[in-house]
mmCIF file of C-alpha atoms in Angstrom:
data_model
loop_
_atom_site.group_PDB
_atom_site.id
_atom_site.type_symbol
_atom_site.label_atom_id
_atom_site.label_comp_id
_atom_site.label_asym_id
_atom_site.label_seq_id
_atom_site.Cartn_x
_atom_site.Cartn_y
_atom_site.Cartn_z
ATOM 1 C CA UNK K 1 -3.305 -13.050 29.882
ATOM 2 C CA UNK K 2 -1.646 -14.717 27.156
ATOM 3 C CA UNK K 3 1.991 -14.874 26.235
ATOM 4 C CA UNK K 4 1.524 -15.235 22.466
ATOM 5 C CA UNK K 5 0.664 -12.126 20.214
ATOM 6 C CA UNK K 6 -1.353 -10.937 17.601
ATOM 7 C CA UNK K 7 -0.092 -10.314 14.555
ATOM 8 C CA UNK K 8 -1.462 -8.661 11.525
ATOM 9 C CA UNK K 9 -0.640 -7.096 8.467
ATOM 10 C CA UNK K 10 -2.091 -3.394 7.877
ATOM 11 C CA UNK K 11 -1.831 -0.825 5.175
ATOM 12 C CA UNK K 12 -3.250 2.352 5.295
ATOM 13 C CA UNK K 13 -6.450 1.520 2.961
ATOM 14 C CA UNK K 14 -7.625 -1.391 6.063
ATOM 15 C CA UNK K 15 -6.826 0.447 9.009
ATOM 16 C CA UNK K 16 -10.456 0.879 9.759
ATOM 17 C CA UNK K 17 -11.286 -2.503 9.318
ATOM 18 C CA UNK K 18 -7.722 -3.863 11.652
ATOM 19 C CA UNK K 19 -9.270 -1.102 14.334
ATOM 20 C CA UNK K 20 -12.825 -2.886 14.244
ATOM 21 C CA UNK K 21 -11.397 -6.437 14.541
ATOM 22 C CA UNK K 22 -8.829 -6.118 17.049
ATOM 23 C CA UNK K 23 -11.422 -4.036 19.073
ATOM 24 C CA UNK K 24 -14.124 -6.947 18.561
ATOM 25 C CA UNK K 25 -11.645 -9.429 19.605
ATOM 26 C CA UNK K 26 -10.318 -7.656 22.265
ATOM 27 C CA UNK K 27 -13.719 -7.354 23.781
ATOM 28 C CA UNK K 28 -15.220 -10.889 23.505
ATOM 29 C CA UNK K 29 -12.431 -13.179 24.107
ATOM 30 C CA UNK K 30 -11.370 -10.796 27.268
ATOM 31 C CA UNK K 31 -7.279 -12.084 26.532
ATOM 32 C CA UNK K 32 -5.158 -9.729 27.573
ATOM 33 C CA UNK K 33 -2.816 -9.734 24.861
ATOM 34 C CA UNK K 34 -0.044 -7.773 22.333
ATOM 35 C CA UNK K 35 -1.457 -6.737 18.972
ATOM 36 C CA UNK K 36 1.686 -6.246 16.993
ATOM 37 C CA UNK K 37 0.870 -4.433 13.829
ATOM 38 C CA UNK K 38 3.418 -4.667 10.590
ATOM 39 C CA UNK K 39 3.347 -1.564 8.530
ATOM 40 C CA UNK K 40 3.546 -2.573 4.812
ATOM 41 C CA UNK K 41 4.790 0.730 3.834
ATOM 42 C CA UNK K 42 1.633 3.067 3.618
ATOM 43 C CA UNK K 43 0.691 3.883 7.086
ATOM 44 C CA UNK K 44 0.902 7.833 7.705
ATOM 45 C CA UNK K 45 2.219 9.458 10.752
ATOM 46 C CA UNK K 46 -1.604 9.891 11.166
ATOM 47 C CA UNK K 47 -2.537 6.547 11.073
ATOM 48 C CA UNK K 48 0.211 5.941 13.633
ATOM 49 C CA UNK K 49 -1.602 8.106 16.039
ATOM 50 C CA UNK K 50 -5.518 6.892 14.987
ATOM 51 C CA UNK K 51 -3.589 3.284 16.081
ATOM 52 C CA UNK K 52 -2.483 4.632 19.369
ATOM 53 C CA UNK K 53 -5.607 5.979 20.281
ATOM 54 C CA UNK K 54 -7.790 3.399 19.579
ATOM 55 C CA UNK K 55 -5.243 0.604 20.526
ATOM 56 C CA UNK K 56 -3.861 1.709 23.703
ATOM 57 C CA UNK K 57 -0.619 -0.488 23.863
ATOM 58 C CA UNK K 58 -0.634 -1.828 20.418
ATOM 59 C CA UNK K 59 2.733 -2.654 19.007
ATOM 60 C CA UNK K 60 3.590 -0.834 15.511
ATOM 61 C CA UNK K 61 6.335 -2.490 13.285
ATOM 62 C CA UNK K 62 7.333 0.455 11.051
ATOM 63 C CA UNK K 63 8.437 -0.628 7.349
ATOM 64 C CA UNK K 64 11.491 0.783 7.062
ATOM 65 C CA UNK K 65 12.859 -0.923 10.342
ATOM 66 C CA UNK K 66 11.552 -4.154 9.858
ATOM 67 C CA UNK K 67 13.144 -4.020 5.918
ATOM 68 C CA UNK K 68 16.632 -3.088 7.562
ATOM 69 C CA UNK K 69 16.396 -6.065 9.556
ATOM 70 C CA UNK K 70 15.913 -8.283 6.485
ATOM 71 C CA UNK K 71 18.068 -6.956 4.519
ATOM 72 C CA UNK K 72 20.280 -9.066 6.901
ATOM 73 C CA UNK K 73 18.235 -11.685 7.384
ATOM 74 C CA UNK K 74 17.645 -12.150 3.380
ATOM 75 C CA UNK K 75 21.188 -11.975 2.618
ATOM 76 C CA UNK K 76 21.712 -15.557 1.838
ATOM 77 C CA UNK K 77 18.591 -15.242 -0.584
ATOM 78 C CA UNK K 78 18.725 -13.032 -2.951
ATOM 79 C CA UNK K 79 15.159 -14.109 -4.388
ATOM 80 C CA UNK K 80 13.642 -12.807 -1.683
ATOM 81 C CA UNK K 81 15.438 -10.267 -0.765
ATOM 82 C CA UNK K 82 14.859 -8.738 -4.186
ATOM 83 C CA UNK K 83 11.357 -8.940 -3.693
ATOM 84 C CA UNK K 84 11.396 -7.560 -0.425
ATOM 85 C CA UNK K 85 13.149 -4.213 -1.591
ATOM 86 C CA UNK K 86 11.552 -3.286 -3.992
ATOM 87 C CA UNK K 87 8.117 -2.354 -5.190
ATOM 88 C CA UNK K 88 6.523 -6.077 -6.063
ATOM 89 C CA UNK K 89 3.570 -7.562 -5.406
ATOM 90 C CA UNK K 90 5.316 -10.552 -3.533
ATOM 91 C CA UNK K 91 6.395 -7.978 -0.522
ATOM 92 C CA UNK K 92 3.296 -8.354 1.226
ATOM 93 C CA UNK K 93 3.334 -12.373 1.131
ATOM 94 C CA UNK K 94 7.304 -12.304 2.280
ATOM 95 C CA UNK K 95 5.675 -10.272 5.237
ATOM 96 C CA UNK K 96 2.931 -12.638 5.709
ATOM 97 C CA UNK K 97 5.518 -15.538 5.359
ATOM 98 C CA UNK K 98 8.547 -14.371 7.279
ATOM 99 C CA UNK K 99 8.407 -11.252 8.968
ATOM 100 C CA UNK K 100 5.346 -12.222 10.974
ATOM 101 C CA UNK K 101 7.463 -15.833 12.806
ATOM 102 C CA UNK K 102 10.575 -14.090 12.552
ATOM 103 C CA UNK K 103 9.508 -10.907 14.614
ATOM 104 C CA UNK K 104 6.780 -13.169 16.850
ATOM 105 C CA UNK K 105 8.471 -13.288 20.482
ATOM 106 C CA UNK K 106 6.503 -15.850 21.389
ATOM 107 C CA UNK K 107 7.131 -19.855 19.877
ATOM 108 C CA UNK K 108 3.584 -19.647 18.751
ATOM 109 C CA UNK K 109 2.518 -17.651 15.765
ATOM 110 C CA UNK K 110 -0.910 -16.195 15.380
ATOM 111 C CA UNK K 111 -1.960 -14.459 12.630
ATOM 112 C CA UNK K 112 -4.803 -12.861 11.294
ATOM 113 C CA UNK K 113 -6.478 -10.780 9.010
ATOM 114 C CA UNK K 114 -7.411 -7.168 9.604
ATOM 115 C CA UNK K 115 -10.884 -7.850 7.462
ATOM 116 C CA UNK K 116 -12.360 -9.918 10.050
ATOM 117 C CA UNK K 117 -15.141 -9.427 12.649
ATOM 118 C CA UNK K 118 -16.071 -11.355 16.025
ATOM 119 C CA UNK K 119 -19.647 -11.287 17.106
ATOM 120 C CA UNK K 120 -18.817 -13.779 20.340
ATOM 121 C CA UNK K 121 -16.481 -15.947 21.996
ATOM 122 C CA UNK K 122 -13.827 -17.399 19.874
ATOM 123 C CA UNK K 123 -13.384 -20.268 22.607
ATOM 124 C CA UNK K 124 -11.655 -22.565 20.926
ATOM 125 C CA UNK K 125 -8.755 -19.809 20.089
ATOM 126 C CA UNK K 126 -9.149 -18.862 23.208
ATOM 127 C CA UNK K 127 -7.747 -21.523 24.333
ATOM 128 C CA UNK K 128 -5.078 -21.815 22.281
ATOM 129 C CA UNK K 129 -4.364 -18.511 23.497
ATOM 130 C CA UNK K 130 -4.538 -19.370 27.059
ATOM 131 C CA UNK K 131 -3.199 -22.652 27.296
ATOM 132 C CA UNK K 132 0.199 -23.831 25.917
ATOM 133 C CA UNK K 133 -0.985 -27.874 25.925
ATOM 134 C CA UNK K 134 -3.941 -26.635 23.356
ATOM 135 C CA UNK K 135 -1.263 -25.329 20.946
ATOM 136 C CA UNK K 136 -0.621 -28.718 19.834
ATOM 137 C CA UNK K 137 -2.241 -28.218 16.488
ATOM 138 C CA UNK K 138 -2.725 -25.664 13.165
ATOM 139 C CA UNK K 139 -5.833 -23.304 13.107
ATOM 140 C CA UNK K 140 -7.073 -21.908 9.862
ATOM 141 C CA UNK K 141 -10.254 -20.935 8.384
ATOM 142 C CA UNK K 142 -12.261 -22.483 5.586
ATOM 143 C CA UNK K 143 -12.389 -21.033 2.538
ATOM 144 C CA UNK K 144 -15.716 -20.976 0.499
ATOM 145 C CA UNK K 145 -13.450 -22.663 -2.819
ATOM 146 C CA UNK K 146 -9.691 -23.911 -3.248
ATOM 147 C CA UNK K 147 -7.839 -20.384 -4.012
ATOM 148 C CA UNK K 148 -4.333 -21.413 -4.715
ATOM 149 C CA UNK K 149 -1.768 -20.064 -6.765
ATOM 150 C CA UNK K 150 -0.865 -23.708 -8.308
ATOM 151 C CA UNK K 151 -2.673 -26.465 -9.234
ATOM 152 C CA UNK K 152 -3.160 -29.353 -7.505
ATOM 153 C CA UNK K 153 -1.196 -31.447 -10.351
ATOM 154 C CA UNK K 154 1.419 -29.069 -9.767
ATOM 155 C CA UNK K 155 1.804 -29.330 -5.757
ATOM 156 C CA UNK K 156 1.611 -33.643 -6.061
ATOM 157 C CA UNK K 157 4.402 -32.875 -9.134
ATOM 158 C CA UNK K 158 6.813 -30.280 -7.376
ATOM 159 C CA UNK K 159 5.913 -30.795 -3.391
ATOM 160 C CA UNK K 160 4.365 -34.407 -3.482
ATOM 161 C CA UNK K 161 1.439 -33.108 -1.661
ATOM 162 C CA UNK K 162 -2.186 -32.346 -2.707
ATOM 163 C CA UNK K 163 -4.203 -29.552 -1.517
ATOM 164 C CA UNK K 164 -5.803 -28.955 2.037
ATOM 165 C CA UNK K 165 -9.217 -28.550 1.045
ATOM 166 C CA UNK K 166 -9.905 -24.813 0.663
ATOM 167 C CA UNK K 167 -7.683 -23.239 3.069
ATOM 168 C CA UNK K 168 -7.643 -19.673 4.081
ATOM 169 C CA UNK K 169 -4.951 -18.155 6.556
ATOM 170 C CA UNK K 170 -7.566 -15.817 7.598
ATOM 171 C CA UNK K 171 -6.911 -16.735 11.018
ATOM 172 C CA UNK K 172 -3.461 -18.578 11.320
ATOM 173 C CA UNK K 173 -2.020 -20.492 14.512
ATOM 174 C CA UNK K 174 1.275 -22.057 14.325
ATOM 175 C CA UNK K 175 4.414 -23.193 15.985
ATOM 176 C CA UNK K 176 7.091 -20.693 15.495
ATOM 177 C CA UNK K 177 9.931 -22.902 14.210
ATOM 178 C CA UNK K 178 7.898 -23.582 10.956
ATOM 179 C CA UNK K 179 9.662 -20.973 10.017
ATOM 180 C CA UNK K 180 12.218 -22.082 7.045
ATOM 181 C CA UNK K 181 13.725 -19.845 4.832
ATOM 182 C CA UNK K 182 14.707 -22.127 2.507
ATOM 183 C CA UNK K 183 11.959 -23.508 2.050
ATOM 184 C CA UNK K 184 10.355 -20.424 1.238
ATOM 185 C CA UNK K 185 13.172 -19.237 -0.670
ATOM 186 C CA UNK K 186 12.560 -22.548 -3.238
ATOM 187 C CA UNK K 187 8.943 -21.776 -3.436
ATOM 188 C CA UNK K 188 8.978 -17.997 -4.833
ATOM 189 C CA UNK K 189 12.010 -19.165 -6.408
ATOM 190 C CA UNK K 190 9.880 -21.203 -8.234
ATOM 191 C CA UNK K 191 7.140 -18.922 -8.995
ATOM 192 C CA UNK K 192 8.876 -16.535 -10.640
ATOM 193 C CA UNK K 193 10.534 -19.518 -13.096
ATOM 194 C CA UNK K 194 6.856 -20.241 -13.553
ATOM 195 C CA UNK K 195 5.660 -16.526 -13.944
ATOM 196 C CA UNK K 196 3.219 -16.878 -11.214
ATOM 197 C CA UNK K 197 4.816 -14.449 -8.574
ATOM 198 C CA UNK K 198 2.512 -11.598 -9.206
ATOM 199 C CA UNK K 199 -0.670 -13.689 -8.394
ATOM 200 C CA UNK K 200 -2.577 -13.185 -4.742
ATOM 201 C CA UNK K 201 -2.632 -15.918 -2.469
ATOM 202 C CA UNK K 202 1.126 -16.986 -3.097
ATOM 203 C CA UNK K 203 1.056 -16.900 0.994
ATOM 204 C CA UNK K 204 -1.942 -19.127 1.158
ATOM 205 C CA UNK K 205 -0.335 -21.693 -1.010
ATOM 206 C CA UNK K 206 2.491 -21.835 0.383
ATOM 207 C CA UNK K 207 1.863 -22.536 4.204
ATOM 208 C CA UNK K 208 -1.247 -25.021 2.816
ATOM 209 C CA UNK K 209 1.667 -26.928 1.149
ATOM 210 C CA UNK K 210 4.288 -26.718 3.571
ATOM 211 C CA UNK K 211 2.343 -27.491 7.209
ATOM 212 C CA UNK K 212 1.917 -31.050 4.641
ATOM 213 C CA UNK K 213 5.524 -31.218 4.037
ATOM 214 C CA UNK K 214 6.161 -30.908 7.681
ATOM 215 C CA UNK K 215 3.648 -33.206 8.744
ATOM 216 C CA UNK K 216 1.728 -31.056 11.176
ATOM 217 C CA UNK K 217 -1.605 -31.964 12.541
ATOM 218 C CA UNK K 218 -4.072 -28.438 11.175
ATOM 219 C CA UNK K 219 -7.596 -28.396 12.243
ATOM 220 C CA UNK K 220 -9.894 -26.379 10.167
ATOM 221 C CA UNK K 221 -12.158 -23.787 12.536
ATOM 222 C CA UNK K 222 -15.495 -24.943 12.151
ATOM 223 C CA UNK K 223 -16.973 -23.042 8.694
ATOM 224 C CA UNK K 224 -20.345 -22.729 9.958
ATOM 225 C CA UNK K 225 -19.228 -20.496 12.905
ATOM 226 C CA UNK K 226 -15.946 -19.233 11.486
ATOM 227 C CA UNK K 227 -17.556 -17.562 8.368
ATOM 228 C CA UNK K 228 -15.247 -16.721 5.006
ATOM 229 C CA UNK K 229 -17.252 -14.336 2.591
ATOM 230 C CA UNK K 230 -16.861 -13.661 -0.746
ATOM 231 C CA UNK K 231 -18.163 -13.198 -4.348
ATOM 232 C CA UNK K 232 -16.997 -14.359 -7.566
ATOM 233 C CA UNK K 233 -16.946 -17.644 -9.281
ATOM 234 C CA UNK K 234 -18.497 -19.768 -5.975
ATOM 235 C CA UNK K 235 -20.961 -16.860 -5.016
ATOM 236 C CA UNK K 236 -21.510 -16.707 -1.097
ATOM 237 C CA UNK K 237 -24.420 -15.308 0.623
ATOM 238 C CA UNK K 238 -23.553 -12.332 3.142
ATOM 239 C CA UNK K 239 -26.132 -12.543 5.416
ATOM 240 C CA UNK K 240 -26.562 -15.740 6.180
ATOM 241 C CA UNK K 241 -24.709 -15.112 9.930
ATOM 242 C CA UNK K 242 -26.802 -16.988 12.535
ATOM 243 C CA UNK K 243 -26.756 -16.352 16.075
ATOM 244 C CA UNK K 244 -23.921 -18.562 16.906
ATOM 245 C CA UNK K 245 -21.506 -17.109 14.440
ATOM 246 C CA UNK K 246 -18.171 -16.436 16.118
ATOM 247 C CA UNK K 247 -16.683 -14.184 13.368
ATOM 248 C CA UNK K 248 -16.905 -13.502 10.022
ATOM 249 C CA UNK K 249 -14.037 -12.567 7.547
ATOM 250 C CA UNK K 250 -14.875 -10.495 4.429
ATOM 251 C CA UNK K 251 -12.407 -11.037 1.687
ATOM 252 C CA UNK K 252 -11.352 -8.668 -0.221
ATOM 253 C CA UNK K 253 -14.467 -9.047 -2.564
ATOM 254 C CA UNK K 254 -16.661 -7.973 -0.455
ATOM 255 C CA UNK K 255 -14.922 -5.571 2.400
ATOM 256 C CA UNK K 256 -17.104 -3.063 2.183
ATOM 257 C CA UNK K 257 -19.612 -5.207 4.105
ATOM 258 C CA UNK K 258 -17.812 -4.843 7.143
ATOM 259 C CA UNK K 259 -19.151 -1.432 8.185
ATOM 260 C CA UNK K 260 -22.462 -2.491 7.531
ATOM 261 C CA UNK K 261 -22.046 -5.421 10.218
ATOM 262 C CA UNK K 262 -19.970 -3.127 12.294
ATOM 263 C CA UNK K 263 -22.663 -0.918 13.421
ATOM 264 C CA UNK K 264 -24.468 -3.911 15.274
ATOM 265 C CA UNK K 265 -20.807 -4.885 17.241
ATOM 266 C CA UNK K 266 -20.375 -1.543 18.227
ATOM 267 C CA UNK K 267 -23.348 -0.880 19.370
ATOM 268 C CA UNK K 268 -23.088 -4.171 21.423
ATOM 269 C CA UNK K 269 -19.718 -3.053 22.857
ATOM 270 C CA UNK K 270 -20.911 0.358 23.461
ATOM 271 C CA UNK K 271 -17.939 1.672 21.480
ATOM 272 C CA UNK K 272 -19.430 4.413 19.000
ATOM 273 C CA UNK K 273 -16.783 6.750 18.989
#
């Protein structure tokens, strides 16, 4: 058993993919644990019920609660709480960035994305998991290229910090108290004076600059086990998993992959239903 949940993000349009990876996780790290799931808005009374079925136990934040909770929690910043109410593109990242510490019970945080499949033992988050002396440092994933909403020029001019090379909050482990409103507040406060708040990855940049501001030891999950895919301007290969690939996360480039790799975890978890 472990004491610290697991949090994710999921709209309607992923809730396959959060079903395979919880279920995949589940099965090889054998942690009995909480997967708390934080409805961005679009999840159906349907999907509430697929979740249920498939998650026995799994713990459903519905949108509308969660937003009458910050609605008192945002009062002192109206930035944010602007975004948060209505229909922007920065609601998701205020979830990503506050909701998930504020409504984590535990004083760890660990998040993760619902486009991500394990093929074995995750031991080294398993231990974090399992053991509270192990949660002595950040976890994230490596990306395949730095994806940041500023430049680096920008973070050594405004934050006096230069990037963590190519971070992705794929996977996400950190201390609970990290979590600083106004901090965050000054950050989109700042993107929207530079008309960057409607870019993706305003999350990713902002926990990449702030664990430096905080001075926090972060350990990157080793890339060659811990896979990030994707396809644009640094092309990645897809099937280039070997056999001692823990888990692979499929960016938003190239989701559709997932079902294609899916078949083979089912099948080894004799889940095909």
């Amino acid at each position: 058993k472990s004491p610290v949940e697991i949090h994710s993000i999921v709209s309607h349009g992923v809730l396959p993919y959060y079903i395979l990876m919880a279920k995949s996780l589940q099965y090889f790290s054998q942690i009995n644990t909480l997967f708390v799931v934080h409805d961005d808005g679009s999840l159906t009374k349907g999907d509430y019920m697929f979740l249920n079925k498939q998650l026995p136990g799994v713990s459903v934040i519905p949108y509308v609660y969660s937003t009458r909770i910050m609605k008192k929690v945002l009062k002192k910043y109206p930035c944010l709480l602007s975004y948060r109410l209505r229909k922007h593109p920065n609601k998701i990242n205020l979830i990503s960035t506050i909701d998930i510490p504020y409504f984590t019970n535990s004083k760890h945080v660990f998040y993760i994305d619902g486009d991500i499949l394990f093929f074995k033992k995750p031991k080294l988050l398993c231990d974090w998991l399992i053991h509270e002396n192990k949660r002595t440092e950040i976890f994230y994933m490596k990306d395949h290229g730095n994806f940041y909403v500023l430049s680096e020029k920008k973070c050594r001019e405004i934050f006096k910090v230069g990037y963590l090379d190519k971070f992705n909050m794929g996977i996400l482990c950190y201390p609970k108290k990290l979590l600083d409103l106004k901090s965050i507040n000054e950050y989109f406060s700042l993107l929207e004076q530079l008309d960057r708040d409607d870019l993706m990855v305003r999350d990713q940049t902002y926990f990449m600059i702030h664990f430096q501001k905080q001075r926090q030891t972060v350990k990157v999950l080793n890339e060659k086990t811990y896979l990030v895919y994707g396809q644009g301007p640094v092309t990645k290969v897809i099937d280039k998993r070997r056999d001692d690939t823990v888990c692979c996360h499929y960016t938003f480039t190239v989701r559709d992959y997932i079902y294609k790799e899916a078949i083979i975890v089912l099948f080894r978890m004799n889940n095909l239903y």
